[in-house]
Amino acid sequence: MEFQELIRRRYSVREYRPEPVSEEALALILEAGRLAPTAANRQPFRIVVLHTAGRKAAFARVYSRQWFLQAPVVLCVCGVPGEAWVRQDGRSHLDIDAAIVMDHLILAATDEGLGTCWIANFDMNAAREVFELGAGEVPLLLTPLGHAADRPRLKERRNLDVLVRYIR
Ligand SMILES: Cc1cc2nc3c(=O)[nH]c(=O)nc-3n(C[C@H](O)[C@H](O)[C@H](O)COP(=O)(O)O)c2cc1C
């Protein structure tokens, strides 16, 4: 898909059909995540792939929206704080790295014709347990992954003149 079309086509999918995600599509999506840039190339992230079948009750504790439980797959981008690049002033770039990884995953999924939705508003403790994270790993972002059953809405965005400032 052409890039400008891709970024216009992506939207937060909040209704999924039960059809599985193909292994080929999943492999391409994960490879896009692997290739994401990270500060100082530290790659302080792990991606956990979880098939939701048979785990609906556990997932409801992570994020209880009905549509979240419909997707056949959920991806969790977790950060490894001990591996992240930290600037001289103490600012860790872990969250930024994780967001770039998630953006790569989500755009690659869109390219494969699959739906996603960024989710940050989940229960941390339940996510740690359900995604079986290690002691040095923090769940940062989730997305369901599956075939959309809803339709894109009109994108409400501020105008460029509000968002961009030129210094001449
Ligand atoms: C960092 C981040 C966290 C988000 N967390 C949630 C969330 O927890 N639940 C949810 O339904 N949507 C979440 N969203 C989706 C936004 O609400 C959505 O991207 C925004 O309203 C624009 O709509 P669009 O994605 O359809 O273009 C999140 C988006 C981002 C970028």
Coordinates of C-alpha atoms and ligand atoms in Angstrom, one line a residue:
M1 CA 0.0 0.0 0.0
E2 CA 1.3 3.5 -0.8
F3 CA 2.4 5.2 2.5
Q4 CA 0.1 8.2 2.3
E5 CA -2.9 5.9 1.8
L6 CA -1.7 3.6 4.6
I7 CA -1.6 6.3 7.2
R8 CA -5.0 7.5 6.2
R9 CA -6.4 4.0 6.2
R10 CA -5.3 3.2 9.8
Y11 CA -7.9 3.8 12.5
S12 CA -8.7 2.5 15.9
V13 CA -10.6 -0.7 15.3
R14 CA -13.0 -1.4 18.1
E15 CA -15.0 -4.3 16.6
Y16 CA -13.3 -7.5 15.3
R17 CA -14.4 -10.6 13.4
P18 CA -13.3 -14.0 14.7
E19 CA -11.2 -15.1 11.7
P20 CA -7.6 -15.9 12.6
V21 CA -4.6 -13.9 11.6
S22 CA -2.4 -15.7 9.1
E23 CA 1.1 -16.8 10.2
E24 CA 2.5 -14.9 7.1
A25 CA 0.9 -11.6 8.1
L26 CA 2.0 -12.0 11.7
A27 CA 5.6 -12.7 10.6
L28 CA 5.6 -9.5 8.5
I29 CA 4.1 -7.4 11.3
L30 CA 6.7 -8.7 13.9
E31 CA 9.5 -8.1 11.4
A32 CA 8.4 -4.5 11.1
G33 CA 8.5 -4.2 14.9
R34 CA 12.0 -5.7 14.9
L35 CA 13.2 -3.1 12.4
A36 CA 12.0 -0.1 14.4
P37 CA 14.6 2.4 15.4
T38 CA 15.4 2.8 19.1
A39 CA 17.5 5.3 21.0
A40 CA 21.2 4.3 20.7
N41 CA 19.9 1.1 19.0
R42 CA 19.4 -0.4 22.5
Q43 CA 16.3 -2.3 21.5
P44 CA 14.9 -2.2 25.0
F45 CA 11.7 -4.0 24.2
R46 CA 10.0 -7.4 23.8
I47 CA 6.9 -8.2 21.9
V48 CA 4.5 -10.7 23.4
V49 CA 2.1 -12.4 21.0
L50 CA -0.9 -13.9 22.7
H51 CA -3.7 -15.9 21.0
T52 CA -6.9 -15.0 22.9
A53 CA -8.8 -18.3 22.3
G54 CA -9.6 -19.9 25.7
R55 CA -8.2 -16.9 27.6
K56 CA -11.2 -14.4 27.5
A57 CA -11.6 -14.3 31.3
A58 CA -8.0 -13.5 31.9
F59 CA -8.1 -10.9 29.2
A60 CA -11.1 -9.2 30.7
R61 CA -8.9 -8.4 33.7
V62 CA -6.4 -6.7 31.5
Y63 CA -8.8 -4.5 29.6
S64 CA -12.5 -5.2 30.0
R65 CA -14.0 -3.7 26.8
Q66 CA -16.0 -6.3 24.8
W67 CA -14.3 -5.5 21.5
F68 CA -10.8 -6.2 23.0
L69 CA -11.9 -9.7 23.8
Q70 CA -13.1 -10.3 20.2
A71 CA -9.7 -10.1 18.5
P72 CA -8.0 -13.5 17.8
V73 CA -4.5 -12.0 18.8
V74 CA -3.3 -9.4 21.2
L75 CA 0.2 -7.9 20.9
C76 CA 2.0 -6.5 24.0
V77 CA 5.0 -4.2 23.6
C78 CA 6.9 -4.3 26.9
G79 CA 9.9 -2.3 27.8
V80 CA 13.1 -3.4 29.5
P81 CA 14.0 -0.3 31.6
G82 CA 17.5 -1.6 32.3
E83 CA 18.3 -1.7 28.6
A84 CA 17.0 1.7 27.7
W85 CA 19.1 4.7 26.7
V86 CA 19.0 7.4 29.3
R87 CA 20.0 11.0 28.4
Q88 CA 22.5 12.9 30.6
D89 CA 19.6 14.7 32.3
G90 CA 18.1 11.4 33.4
R91 CA 15.4 11.1 30.8
S92 CA 14.8 7.5 29.8
H93 CA 13.7 7.0 26.2
L94 CA 12.0 3.7 27.0
D95 CA 8.5 4.9 26.3
I96 CA 9.5 6.6 23.1
D97 CA 11.2 3.5 21.8
A98 CA 8.1 1.4 22.7
A99 CA 5.8 3.8 20.9
I100 CA 7.9 3.6 17.7
V101 CA 7.8 -0.2 17.9
M102 CA 4.1 -0.2 18.3
D103 CA 3.6 2.3 15.4
H104 CA 5.7 -0.1 13.2
L105 CA 3.5 -3.0 14.2
I106 CA 0.3 -1.2 13.7
L107 CA 1.2 0.3 10.3
A108 CA 2.4 -3.1 9.1
A109 CA -0.8 -4.6 10.3
T110 CA -2.8 -2.0 8.4
D111 CA -0.7 -2.8 5.3
E112 CA -1.8 -6.5 5.7
G113 CA -5.4 -5.4 5.8
L114 CA -5.7 -6.0 9.6
G115 CA -7.2 -3.9 12.3
T116 CA -5.5 -2.7 15.5
C117 CA -6.1 -0.2 18.3
W118 CA -3.5 1.4 20.6
I119 CA -4.3 0.6 24.2
A120 CA -2.6 2.2 27.1
N121 CA -5.4 2.2 29.6
F122 CA -5.0 -1.4 30.8
D123 CA -4.5 -3.0 34.2
M124 CA -0.7 -3.2 34.7
N125 CA -0.7 -6.1 37.2
A126 CA -3.1 -8.2 35.2
A127 CA -1.1 -7.5 32.0
R128 CA 2.2 -8.6 33.7
E129 CA 0.5 -11.9 34.7
V130 CA -1.4 -12.6 31.5
F131 CA 1.6 -11.8 29.2
E132 CA 3.9 -13.7 31.6
L133 CA 6.4 -10.9 31.9
G134 CA 9.7 -11.2 33.6
A135 CA 10.8 -9.1 36.6
G136 CA 12.8 -6.6 34.4
E137 CA 9.9 -6.1 31.9
V138 CA 7.1 -3.5 32.0
P139 CA 4.0 -3.8 29.8
L140 CA 3.7 -0.4 28.0
L141 CA 1.3 -0.8 25.1
L142 CA -1.2 -3.3 23.8
T143 CA -3.1 -3.8 20.5
P144 CA -5.7 -6.3 19.5
L145 CA -4.9 -7.7 16.0
G146 CA -7.6 -9.1 13.8
H147 CA -10.0 -8.4 11.0
A148 CA -12.1 -5.3 11.4
A149 CA -15.8 -5.6 11.8
D150 CA -16.4 -1.8 12.1
R151 CA -15.9 1.1 9.7
P152 CA -13.4 3.9 9.8
R153 CA -14.7 7.2 11.2
L154 CA -13.9 10.7 10.0
K155 CA -10.4 11.7 11.4
E156 CA -10.8 14.6 13.8
R157 CA -7.5 16.4 13.8
R158 CA -6.4 19.9 14.5
N159 CA -5.3 21.9 11.5
L160 CA -1.6 22.1 10.6
D161 CA -1.5 25.8 11.5
V162 CA -2.3 24.9 15.1
L163 CA 0.1 22.0 15.3
V164 CA 3.1 23.4 13.4
R165 CA 5.1 26.5 14.1
Y166 CA 7.8 27.8 11.8
I167 CA 10.7 29.8 13.0
R168 CA 12.1 31.9 10.2
Ligands
LIG1 C1 -0.6 6.1 23.2 C2 -2.0 5.8 22.9 C3 -2.8 5.2 23.8 C4 -4.1 4.9 23.5 N1 -4.9 4.2 24.4 C5 -6.2 3.8 24.1 C6 -6.9 3.0 25.0 O1 -6.5 2.7 26.1 N2 -8.2 2.7 24.7 C7 -8.7 3.1 23.4 O2 -9.9 2.7 23.2 N3 -8.0 3.8 22.6 C8 -6.8 4.2 22.9 N4 -6.0 4.9 22.0 C9 -6.6 5.3 20.7 C10 -6.9 6.8 20.5 O3 -8.1 7.1 21.2 C11 -7.1 7.0 19.0 O4 -5.9 6.7 18.3 C12 -7.5 8.5 18.7 O5 -8.7 8.8 19.3 C13 -7.5 8.8 17.2 O6 -8.4 7.9 16.5 P1 -7.9 6.9 15.4 O7 -6.8 6.0 16.0 O8 -9.1 6.2 14.9 O9 -7.3 7.8 14.3 C14 -4.7 5.3 22.3 C15 -3.9 5.9 21.3 C16 -2.6 6.2 21.6 C17 -1.7 6.8 20.5

